[in-house]
JSON list of C-alpha atoms and ligand atoms in Angstrom, two decimals:
[
{"chain": "A", "resi": 28, "resn": "MET", "atom": "CA", "xyz": [0.00, 0.00, 0.00]},
{"chain": "A", "resi": 29, "resn": "SER", "atom": "CA", "xyz": [1.34, 3.44, -0.93]},
{"chain": "A", "resi": 30, "resn": "SER", "atom": "CA", "xyz": [2.27, 5.66, 2.02]},
{"chain": "A", "resi": 31, "resn": "SER", "atom": "CA", "xyz": [1.17, 8.71, 0.02]},
{"chain": "A", "resi": 32, "resn": "ARG", "atom": "CA", "xyz": [-2.36, 9.70, 1.00]},
{"chain": "A", "resi": 33, "resn": "THR", "atom": "CA", "xyz": [-4.71, 10.97, -1.68]},
{"chain": "A", "resi": 34, "resn": "ALA", "atom": "CA", "xyz": [-8.09, 12.57, -1.04]},
{"chain": "A", "resi": 35, "resn": "ILE", "atom": "CA", "xyz": [-10.82, 13.27, -3.56]},
{"chain": "A", "resi": 36, "resn": "PHE", "atom": "CA", "xyz": [-12.72, 16.52, -3.19]},
{"chain": "A", "resi": 37, "resn": "PRO", "atom": "CA", "xyz": [-15.75, 15.92, -5.44]},
{"chain": "A", "resi": 38, "resn": "GLY", "atom": "CA", "xyz": [-18.58, 18.18, -6.47]},
{"chain": "A", "resi": 39, "resn": "SER", "atom": "CA", "xyz": [-20.44, 20.00, -9.21]},
{"chain": "A", "resi": 40, "resn": "PHE", "atom": "CA", "xyz": [-18.46, 23.24, -8.83]},
{"chain": "A", "resi": 41, "resn": "ASP", "atom": "CA", "xyz": [-20.86, 25.22, -11.05]},
{"chain": "A", "resi": 42, "resn": "PRO", "atom": "CA", "xyz": [-18.98, 27.43, -10.31]},
{"chain": "A", "resi": 43, "resn": "LEU", "atom": "CA", "xyz": [-16.10, 27.12, -7.83]},
{"chain": "A", "resi": 44, "resn": "THR", "atom": "CA", "xyz": [-16.68, 29.39, -4.79]},
{"chain": "A", "resi": 45, "resn": "ASN", "atom": "CA", "xyz": [-14.33, 30.74, -2.14]},
{"chain": "A", "resi": 46, "resn": "GLY", "atom": "CA", "xyz": [-15.93, 28.20, 0.22]},
{"chain": "A", "resi": 47, "resn": "HIS", "atom": "CA", "xyz": [-14.68, 25.41, -2.06]},
{"chain": "A", "resi": 48, "resn": "VAL", "atom": "CA", "xyz": [-11.21, 26.99, -2.28]},
{"chain": "A", "resi": 49, "resn": "ASP", "atom": "CA", "xyz": [-11.01, 27.16, 1.52]},
{"chain": "A", "resi": 50, "resn": "LEU", "atom": "CA", "xyz": [-11.93, 23.46, 1.79]},
{"chain": "A", "resi": 51, "resn": "ILE", "atom": "CA", "xyz": [-9.51, 22.45, -1.00]},
{"chain": "A", "resi": 52, "resn": "ARG", "atom": "CA", "xyz": [-6.65, 24.24, 0.78]},
{"chain": "A", "resi": 53, "resn": "ARG", "atom": "CA", "xyz": [-7.52, 22.70, 4.14]},
{"chain": "A", "resi": 54, "resn": "THR", "atom": "CA", "xyz": [-7.74, 19.24, 2.51]},
{"chain": "A", "resi": 55, "resn": "ALA", "atom": "CA", "xyz": [-4.33, 19.79, 0.88]},
{"chain": "A", "resi": 56, "resn": "ARG", "atom": "CA", "xyz": [-2.87, 20.45, 4.33]},
{"chain": "A", "resi": 57, "resn": "LEU", "atom": "CA", "xyz": [-4.25, 17.14, 5.64]},
{"chain": "A", "resi": 58, "resn": "PHE", "atom": "CA", "xyz": [-3.36, 14.88, 2.68]},
{"chain": "A", "resi": 59, "resn": "ASP", "atom": "CA", "xyz": [-0.36, 14.45, 0.35]},
{"chain": "A", "resi": 60, "resn": "ARG", "atom": "CA", "xyz": [-2.48, 14.94, -2.76]},
{"chain": "A", "resi": 61, "resn": "VAL", "atom": "CA", "xyz": [-5.96, 16.29, -3.45]},
{"chain": "A", "resi": 62, "resn": "VAL", "atom": "CA", "xyz": [-7.87, 15.58, -6.62]},
{"chain": "A", "resi": 63, "resn": "VAL", "atom": "CA", "xyz": [-10.66, 18.09, -7.15]},
{"chain": "A", "resi": 64, "resn": "ALA", "atom": "CA", "xyz": [-13.15, 15.99, -9.10]},
{"chain": "A", "resi": 65, "resn": "VAL", "atom": "CA", "xyz": [-15.94, 17.56, -11.16]},
{"chain": "A", "resi": 66, "resn": "LEU", "atom": "CA", "xyz": [-18.96, 15.32, -11.73]},
{"chain": "A", "resi": 67, "resn": "LYS", "atom": "CA", "xyz": [-20.01, 14.89, -15.37]},
{"chain": "A", "resi": 68, "resn": "ASN", "atom": "CA", "xyz": [-23.75, 14.66, -14.85]},
{"chain": "A", "resi": 69, "resn": "PRO", "atom": "CA", "xyz": [-25.63, 13.94, -18.08]},
{"chain": "A", "resi": 70, "resn": "ASP", "atom": "CA", "xyz": [-28.96, 14.72, -16.32]},
{"chain": "A", "resi": 71, "resn": "LYS", "atom": "CA", "xyz": [-28.00, 18.21, -15.20]},
{"chain": "A", "resi": 72, "resn": "ARG", "atom": "CA", "xyz": [-26.93, 20.98, -17.54]},
{"chain": "A", "resi": 73, "resn": "GLY", "atom": "CA", "xyz": [-24.88, 23.54, -15.66]},
{"chain": "A", "resi": 74, "resn": "LEU", "atom": "CA", "xyz": [-24.22, 27.20, -16.31]},
{"chain": "A", "resi": 75, "resn": "PHE", "atom": "CA", "xyz": [-20.62, 26.26, -17.11]},
{"chain": "A", "resi": 76, "resn": "SER", "atom": "CA", "xyz": [-19.62, 23.17, -19.07]},
{"chain": "A", "resi": 77, "resn": "VAL", "atom": "CA", "xyz": [-17.62, 20.54, -17.19]},
{"chain": "A", "resi": 78, "resn": "ASP", "atom": "CA", "xyz": [-14.52, 21.50, -19.22]},
{"chain": "A", "resi": 79, "resn": "GLU", "atom": "CA", "xyz": [-14.97, 25.16, -18.27]},
{"chain": "A", "resi": 80, "resn": "ARG", "atom": "CA", "xyz": [-15.31, 24.23, -14.59]},
{"chain": "A", "resi": 81, "resn": "VAL", "atom": "CA", "xyz": [-12.22, 21.99, -14.65]},
{"chain": "A", "resi": 82, "resn": "ALA", "atom": "CA", "xyz": [-10.23, 24.77, -16.38]},
{"chain": "A", "resi": 83, "resn": "MET", "atom": "CA", "xyz": [-11.36, 27.42, -13.86]},
{"chain": "A", "resi": 84, "resn": "ILE", "atom": "CA", "xyz": [-10.50, 25.21, -10.87]},
{"chain": "A", "resi": 85, "resn": "GLY", "atom": "CA", "xyz": [-7.07, 24.44, -12.37]},
{"chain": "A", "resi": 86, "resn": "GLU", "atom": "CA", "xyz": [-6.38, 28.12, -13.04]},
{"chain": "A", "resi": 87, "resn": "VAL", "atom": "CA", "xyz": [-7.38, 29.13, -9.51]},
{"chain": "A", "resi": 88, "resn": "CYS", "atom": "CA", "xyz": [-5.54, 26.29, -7.75]},
{"chain": "A", "resi": 89, "resn": "ILE", "atom": "CA", "xyz": [-2.27, 26.84, -9.63]},
{"chain": "A", "resi": 90, "resn": "SER", "atom": "CA", "xyz": [-1.75, 30.06, -7.69]},
{"chain": "A", "resi": 91, "resn": "LEU", "atom": "CA", "xyz": [-2.46, 28.58, -4.24]},
{"chain": "A", "resi": 92, "resn": "PRO", "atom": "CA", "xyz": [0.45, 27.94, -1.85]},
{"chain": "A", "resi": 93, "resn": "GLU", "atom": "CA", "xyz": [-0.62, 24.24, -1.79]},
{"chain": "A", "resi": 94, "resn": "SER", "atom": "CA", "xyz": [-0.76, 24.00, -5.63]},
{"chain": "A", "resi": 95, "resn": "ASP", "atom": "CA", "xyz": [1.89, 21.28, -5.91]},
{"chain": "A", "resi": 96, "resn": "ARG", "atom": "CA", "xyz": [-0.47, 18.87, -4.12]},
{"chain": "A", "resi": 97, "resn": "ILE", "atom": "CA", "xyz": [-3.68, 19.75, -6.00]},
{"chain": "A", "resi": 98, "resn": "THR", "atom": "CA", "xyz": [-4.87, 18.37, -9.34]},
{"chain": "A", "resi": 99, "resn": "THR", "atom": "CA", "xyz": [-8.22, 18.72, -11.08]},
{"chain": "A", "resi": 100, "resn": "ASP", "atom": "CA", "xyz": [-10.12, 16.16, -13.11]},
{"chain": "A", "resi": 101, "resn": "ALA", "atom": "CA", "xyz": [-13.62, 15.26, -14.26]},
{"chain": "A", "resi": 102, "resn": "PHE", "atom": "CA", "xyz": [-15.33, 11.96, -13.55]},
{"chain": "A", "resi": 103, "resn": "GLU", "atom": "CA", "xyz": [-18.48, 10.12, -14.51]},
{"chain": "A", "resi": 104, "resn": "GLY", "atom": "CA", "xyz": [-20.21, 7.19, -12.87]},
{"chain": "A", "resi": 105, "resn": "LEU", "atom": "CA", "xyz": [-19.61, 6.19, -9.29]},
{"chain": "A", "resi": 106, "resn": "LEU", "atom": "CA", "xyz": [-17.44, 8.42, -7.14]},
{"chain": "A", "resi": 107, "resn": "VAL", "atom": "CA", "xyz": [-15.88, 5.42, -5.36]},
{"chain": "A", "resi": 108, "resn": "HIS", "atom": "CA", "xyz": [-14.77, 3.97, -8.72]},
{"chain": "A", "resi": 109, "resn": "PHE", "atom": "CA", "xyz": [-13.05, 7.23, -9.57]},
{"chain": "A", "resi": 110, "resn": "ALA", "atom": "CA", "xyz": [-11.53, 7.41, -6.06]},
{"chain": "A", "resi": 111, "resn": "ALA", "atom": "CA", "xyz": [-10.17, 3.87, -6.40]},
{"chain": "A", "resi": 112, "resn": "SER", "atom": "CA", "xyz": [-8.71, 4.69, -9.83]},
{"chain": "A", "resi": 113, "resn": "GLN", "atom": "CA", "xyz": [-6.77, 7.52, -8.16]},
{"chain": "A", "resi": 114, "resn": "GLY", "atom": "CA", "xyz": [-5.56, 5.31, -5.30]},
{"chain": "A", "resi": 115, "resn": "ALA", "atom": "CA", "xyz": [-7.43, 7.58, -2.88]},
{"chain": "A", "resi": 116, "resn": "CYS", "atom": "CA", "xyz": [-8.01, 6.68, 0.77]},
{"chain": "A", "resi": 117, "resn": "ALA", "atom": "CA", "xyz": [-10.60, 9.40, 1.41]},
{"chain": "A", "resi": 118, "resn": "VAL", "atom": "CA", "xyz": [-13.42, 11.48, 0.00]},
{"chain": "A", "resi": 119, "resn": "VAL", "atom": "CA", "xyz": [-13.66, 14.92, 1.60]},
{"chain": "A", "resi": 120, "resn": "ARG", "atom": "CA", "xyz": [-16.92, 16.87, 1.78]},
{"chain": "A", "resi": 121, "resn": "GLY", "atom": "CA", "xyz": [-17.62, 20.20, 3.42]},
{"chain": "A", "resi": 122, "resn": "LEU", "atom": "CA", "xyz": [-20.52, 20.67, 5.84]},
{"chain": "A", "resi": 123, "resn": "ARG", "atom": "CA", "xyz": [-22.15, 24.07, 6.20]},
{"chain": "A", "resi": 124, "resn": "SER", "atom": "CA", "xyz": [-25.13, 23.02, 8.30]},
{"chain": "A", "resi": 125, "resn": "GLY", "atom": "CA", "xyz": [-27.23, 20.18, 9.66]},
{"chain": "A", "resi": 126, "resn": "LEU", "atom": "CA", "xyz": [-29.04, 20.15, 6.31]},
{"chain": "A", "resi": 127, "resn": "ASP", "atom": "CA", "xyz": [-25.76, 19.34, 4.60]},
{"chain": "A", "resi": 128, "resn": "LEU", "atom": "CA", "xyz": [-25.19, 16.52, 7.09]},
{"chain": "A", "resi": 129, "resn": "ASP", "atom": "CA", "xyz": [-28.65, 15.08, 6.32]},
{"chain": "A", "resi": 130, "resn": "TYR", "atom": "CA", "xyz": [-27.82, 15.19, 2.59]},
{"chain": "A", "resi": 131, "resn": "GLU", "atom": "CA", "xyz": [-24.30, 13.82, 2.99]},
{"chain": "A", "resi": 132, "resn": "SER", "atom": "CA", "xyz": [-24.88, 11.01, 5.50]},
{"chain": "A", "resi": 133, "resn": "PRO", "atom": "CA", "xyz": [-26.70, 8.58, 3.17]},
{"chain": "A", "resi": 134, "resn": "MET", "atom": "CA", "xyz": [-24.10, 9.20, 0.45]},
{"chain": "A", "resi": 135, "resn": "ALA", "atom": "CA", "xyz": [-21.28, 8.54, 2.92]},
{"chain": "A", "resi": 136, "resn": "SER", "atom": "CA", "xyz": [-22.98, 5.32, 4.08]},
{"chain": "A", "resi": 137, "resn": "MET", "atom": "CA", "xyz": [-23.56, 4.15, 0.52]},
{"chain": "A", "resi": 138, "resn": "ASN", "atom": "CA", "xyz": [-19.96, 4.93, -0.43]},
{"chain": "A", "resi": 139, "resn": "ALA", "atom": "CA", "xyz": [-18.75, 3.03, 2.68]},
{"chain": "A", "resi": 140, "resn": "HIS", "atom": "CA", "xyz": [-20.89, 0.06, 1.63]},
{"chain": "A", "resi": 141, "resn": "LEU", "atom": "CA", "xyz": [-19.50, 0.15, -1.92]},
{"chain": "A", "resi": 142, "resn": "ALA", "atom": "CA", "xyz": [-15.88, 0.80, -0.93]},
{"chain": "A", "resi": 143, "resn": "PRO", "atom": "CA", "xyz": [-15.14, 0.11, 2.76]},
{"chain": "A", "resi": 144, "resn": "ASP", "atom": "CA", "xyz": [-11.49, 1.13, 2.34]},
{"chain": "A", "resi": 145, "resn": "ILE", "atom": "CA", "xyz": [-12.37, 4.67, 1.30]},
{"chain": "A", "resi": 146, "resn": "GLU", "atom": "CA", "xyz": [-13.29, 6.93, 4.21]},
{"chain": "A", "resi": 147, "resn": "THR", "atom": "CA", "xyz": [-15.57, 9.94, 3.95]},
{"chain": "A", "resi": 148, "resn": "VAL", "atom": "CA", "xyz": [-14.11, 12.87, 5.87]},
{"chain": "A", "resi": 149, "resn": "PHE", "atom": "CA", "xyz": [-16.36, 15.84, 6.69]},
{"chain": "A", "resi": 150, "resn": "LEU", "atom": "CA", "xyz": [-14.79, 19.24, 7.18]},
{"chain": "A", "resi": 151, "resn": "PRO", "atom": "CA", "xyz": [-16.90, 21.99, 8.75]},
{"chain": "A", "resi": 152, "resn": "ALA", "atom": "CA", "xyz": [-17.20, 25.01, 6.47]},
{"chain": "A", "resi": 153, "resn": "SER", "atom": "CA", "xyz": [-15.39, 28.06, 7.80]},
{"chain": "A", "resi": 154, "resn": "ASN", "atom": "CA", "xyz": [-17.88, 30.46, 9.41]},
{"chain": "A", "resi": 155, "resn": "ARG", "atom": "CA", "xyz": [-17.36, 33.14, 6.79]},
{"chain": "A", "resi": 156, "resn": "TYR", "atom": "CA", "xyz": [-18.43, 30.73, 4.03]},
{"chain": "A", "resi": 157, "resn": "ALA", "atom": "CA", "xyz": [-21.27, 28.95, 5.87]},
{"chain": "A", "resi": 158, "resn": "HIS", "atom": "CA", "xyz": [-23.91, 30.82, 3.80]},
{"chain": "A", "resi": 159, "resn": "LEU", "atom": "CA", "xyz": [-22.21, 30.30, 0.47]},
{"chain": "A", "resi": 160, "resn": "SER", "atom": "CA", "xyz": [-23.32, 27.99, -2.34]},
{"chain": "A", "resi": 161, "resn": "SER", "atom": "CA", "xyz": [-22.76, 27.87, -6.09]},
{"chain": "A", "resi": 162, "resn": "SER", "atom": "CA", "xyz": [-26.51, 28.23, -6.69]},
{"chain": "A", "resi": 163, "resn": "LEU", "atom": "CA", "xyz": [-26.77, 31.38, -4.55]},
{"chain": "A", "resi": 164, "resn": "VAL", "atom": "CA", "xyz": [-23.73, 32.85, -6.29]},
{"chain": "A", "resi": 165, "resn": "LYS", "atom": "CA", "xyz": [-25.35, 32.21, -9.70]},
{"chain": "A", "resi": 166, "resn": "GLU", "atom": "CA", "xyz": [-28.62, 33.75, -8.54]},
{"chain": "A", "resi": 167, "resn": "VAL", "atom": "CA", "xyz": [-26.91, 36.86, -7.14]},
{"chain": "A", "resi": 168, "resn": "ALA", "atom": "CA", "xyz": [-24.73, 37.29, -10.25]},
{"chain": "A", "resi": 169, "resn": "THR", "atom": "CA", "xyz": [-27.66, 36.76, -12.64]},
{"chain": "A", "resi": 170, "resn": "LEU", "atom": "CA", "xyz": [-29.71, 39.40, -10.79]},
{"chain": "A", "resi": 171, "resn": "GLY", "atom": "CA", "xyz": [-26.89, 41.95, -10.99]},
{"chain": "A", "resi": 172, "resn": "GLY", "atom": "CA", "xyz": [-25.51, 41.55, -7.45]},
{"chain": "A", "resi": 173, "resn": "ASN", "atom": "CA", "xyz": [-21.86, 41.80, -6.48]},
{"chain": "A", "resi": 174, "resn": "VAL", "atom": "CA", "xyz": [-20.12, 38.45, -6.02]},
{"chain": "A", "resi": 175, "resn": "ASP", "atom": "CA", "xyz": [-16.71, 39.87, -5.03]},
{"chain": "A", "resi": 176, "resn": "GLY", "atom": "CA", "xyz": [-15.39, 37.96, -2.02]},
{"chain": "A", "resi": 177, "resn": "LEU", "atom": "CA", "xyz": [-17.73, 35.04, -2.74]},
{"chain": "A", "resi": 178, "resn": "VAL", "atom": "CA", "xyz": [-15.80, 33.58, -5.68]},
{"chain": "A", "resi": 179, "resn": "PRO", "atom": "CA", "xyz": [-12.20, 33.97, -6.89]},
{"chain": "A", "resi": 180, "resn": "PRO", "atom": "CA", "xyz": [-11.77, 37.03, -9.19]},
{"chain": "A", "resi": 181, "resn": "LEU", "atom": "CA", "xyz": [-11.23, 34.77, -12.22]},
{"chain": "A", "resi": 182, "resn": "VAL", "atom": "CA", "xyz": [-14.56, 33.04, -11.56]},
{"chain": "A", "resi": 183, "resn": "ALA", "atom": "CA", "xyz": [-16.30, 36.41, -11.07]},
{"chain": "A", "resi": 184, "resn": "SER", "atom": "CA", "xyz": [-15.14, 37.61, -14.48]},
{"chain": "A", "resi": 185, "resn": "ARG", "atom": "CA", "xyz": [-16.10, 34.33, -16.23]},
{"chain": "A", "resi": 186, "resn": "LEU", "atom": "CA", "xyz": [-19.51, 34.51, -14.52]},
{"chain": "A", "resi": 187, "resn": "ALA", "atom": "CA", "xyz": [-20.02, 38.07, -15.74]},
{"chain": "A", "resi": 188, "resn": "ALA", "atom": "CA", "xyz": [-19.01, 37.05, -19.29]},
{"chain": "A", "resi": 189, "resn": "LYS", "atom": "CA", "xyz": [-21.28, 33.99, -19.22]},
{"chain": "A", "resi": 190, "resn": "ILE", "atom": "CA", "xyz": [-24.28, 36.00, -18.01]},
{"chain": "A", "resi": 191, "resn": "ALA", "atom": "CA", "xyz": [-23.65, 38.78, -20.53]},
{"chain": "A", "resi": 192, "resn": "GLY", "atom": "CA", "xyz": [-23.36, 36.12, -23.27]},
{"chain": "A", "resi": 193, "resn": "ALA", "atom": "CA", "xyz": [-26.64, 34.52, -22.24]},
{"chain": "A", "resi": 194, "resn": "ARG", "atom": "CA", "xyz": [-28.36, 37.94, -22.23]},
{"chain": "A", "resi": 195, "resn": "GLY", "atom": "CA", "xyz": [-26.92, 38.75, -25.66]},
{"chain": "A", "resi": 196, "resn": "ALA", "atom": "CA", "xyz": [-28.19, 35.44, -27.04]},
{"chain": "A", "resi": 197, "resn": "ARG", "atom": "CA", "xyz": [-31.73, 36.18, -25.74]},
{"chain": "A", "resi": 198, "resn": "SER", "atom": "CA", "xyz": [-31.98, 39.74, -27.11]},
{"chain": "B", "resi": 27, "resn": "PNS", "atom": "O1", "xyz": [-21.47, 19.52, -5.37]},
{"chain": "B", "resi": 27, "resn": "PNS", "atom": "P1", "xyz": [-22.50, 18.42, -5.25]},
{"chain": "B", "resi": 27, "resn": "PNS", "atom": "O2", "xyz": [-23.46, 18.50, -6.42]},
{"chain": "B", "resi": 27, "resn": "PNS", "atom": "O3", "xyz": [-23.19, 18.44, -3.92]},
{"chain": "B", "resi": 27, "resn": "PNS", "atom": "O4", "xyz": [-21.70, 17.03, -5.37]},
{"chain": "B", "resi": 27, "resn": "PNS", "atom": "C1", "xyz": [-22.39, 15.80, -5.31]},
{"chain": "B", "resi": 27, "resn": "PNS", "atom": "C2", "xyz": [-21.47, 14.61, -5.67]},
{"chain": "B", "resi": 27, "resn": "PNS", "atom": "C3", "xyz": [-20.75, 14.86, -6.99]},
{"chain": "B", "resi": 27, "resn": "PNS", "atom": "C4", "xyz": [-20.42, 14.43, -4.58]},
{"chain": "B", "resi": 27, "resn": "PNS", "atom": "C5", "xyz": [-22.35, 13.35, -5.74]},
{"chain": "B", "resi": 27, "resn": "PNS", "atom": "O5", "xyz": [-23.47, 13.61, -6.54]},
{"chain": "B", "resi": 27, "resn": "PNS", "atom": "C6", "xyz": [-21.63, 12.13, -6.30]},
{"chain": "B", "resi": 27, "resn": "PNS", "atom": "O6", "xyz": [-20.72, 11.61, -5.67]},
{"chain": "B", "resi": 27, "resn": "PNS", "atom": "N1", "xyz": [-22.05, 11.68, -7.50]},
{"chain": "B", "resi": 27, "resn": "PNS", "atom": "C7", "xyz": [-21.42, 10.55, -8.16]},
{"chain": "B", "resi": 27, "resn": "PNS", "atom": "C8", "xyz": [-22.39, 9.38, -8.29]},
{"chain": "B", "resi": 27, "resn": "PNS", "atom": "C9", "xyz": [-22.25, 8.41, -7.14]},
{"chain": "B", "resi": 27, "resn": "PNS", "atom": "O7", "xyz": [-21.16, 7.97, -6.78]},
{"chain": "B", "resi": 27, "resn": "PNS", "atom": "N2", "xyz": [-23.41, 8.04, -6.52]},
{"chain": "B", "resi": 27, "resn": "PNS", "atom": "C10", "xyz": [-23.46, 7.11, -5.42]},
{"chain": "B", "resi": 27, "resn": "PNS", "atom": "C11", "xyz": [-23.06, 7.76, -4.12]},
{"chain": "B", "resi": 27, "resn": "PNS", "atom": "S1", "xyz": [-24.38, 7.79, -3.06]}
]
């Protein structure tokens, strides 16, 4: 068994928020390698394509102090299959509230059933990001609100361009 410990940080990331970045950095301090894994979900069309999300995460993470331990990828199918393909020992998920715990617990139990060797590790969201979600960020940005401080600057500018593009296409 490898002594290097890899964690998967999975999600939709549509788009990456500062809450995600905080959790990715904290995961990178706990493990030797973190793979930020974007779900390719054929049933859910996002604002950003999966390729756009992977590119944004890569561009943001490259400038983090922990960048040498962070990679980004996309996956489809079962998370535990992807985790096993990466030699990961853990899946890390952030918890903002009891609601998150209710949503996460059955997934963690199912993943433990499917792959007993892969642990789910819950990290509490930092207080300043406890209200933050990708859907709220999209709603605020779409309605003309300021998302500075909620998402990395690169994401804010891609969000603005995406929303302007969508408006242009409608008019
Ligand atoms: O950011 P999200 O949308 O809350 O992330 C959810 C995600 C990607 C972690 C979850 O939907 C997932 O792991 N999907 C992969 C499919 C899977 O493995 N299902 C069985 C686990 S219960």
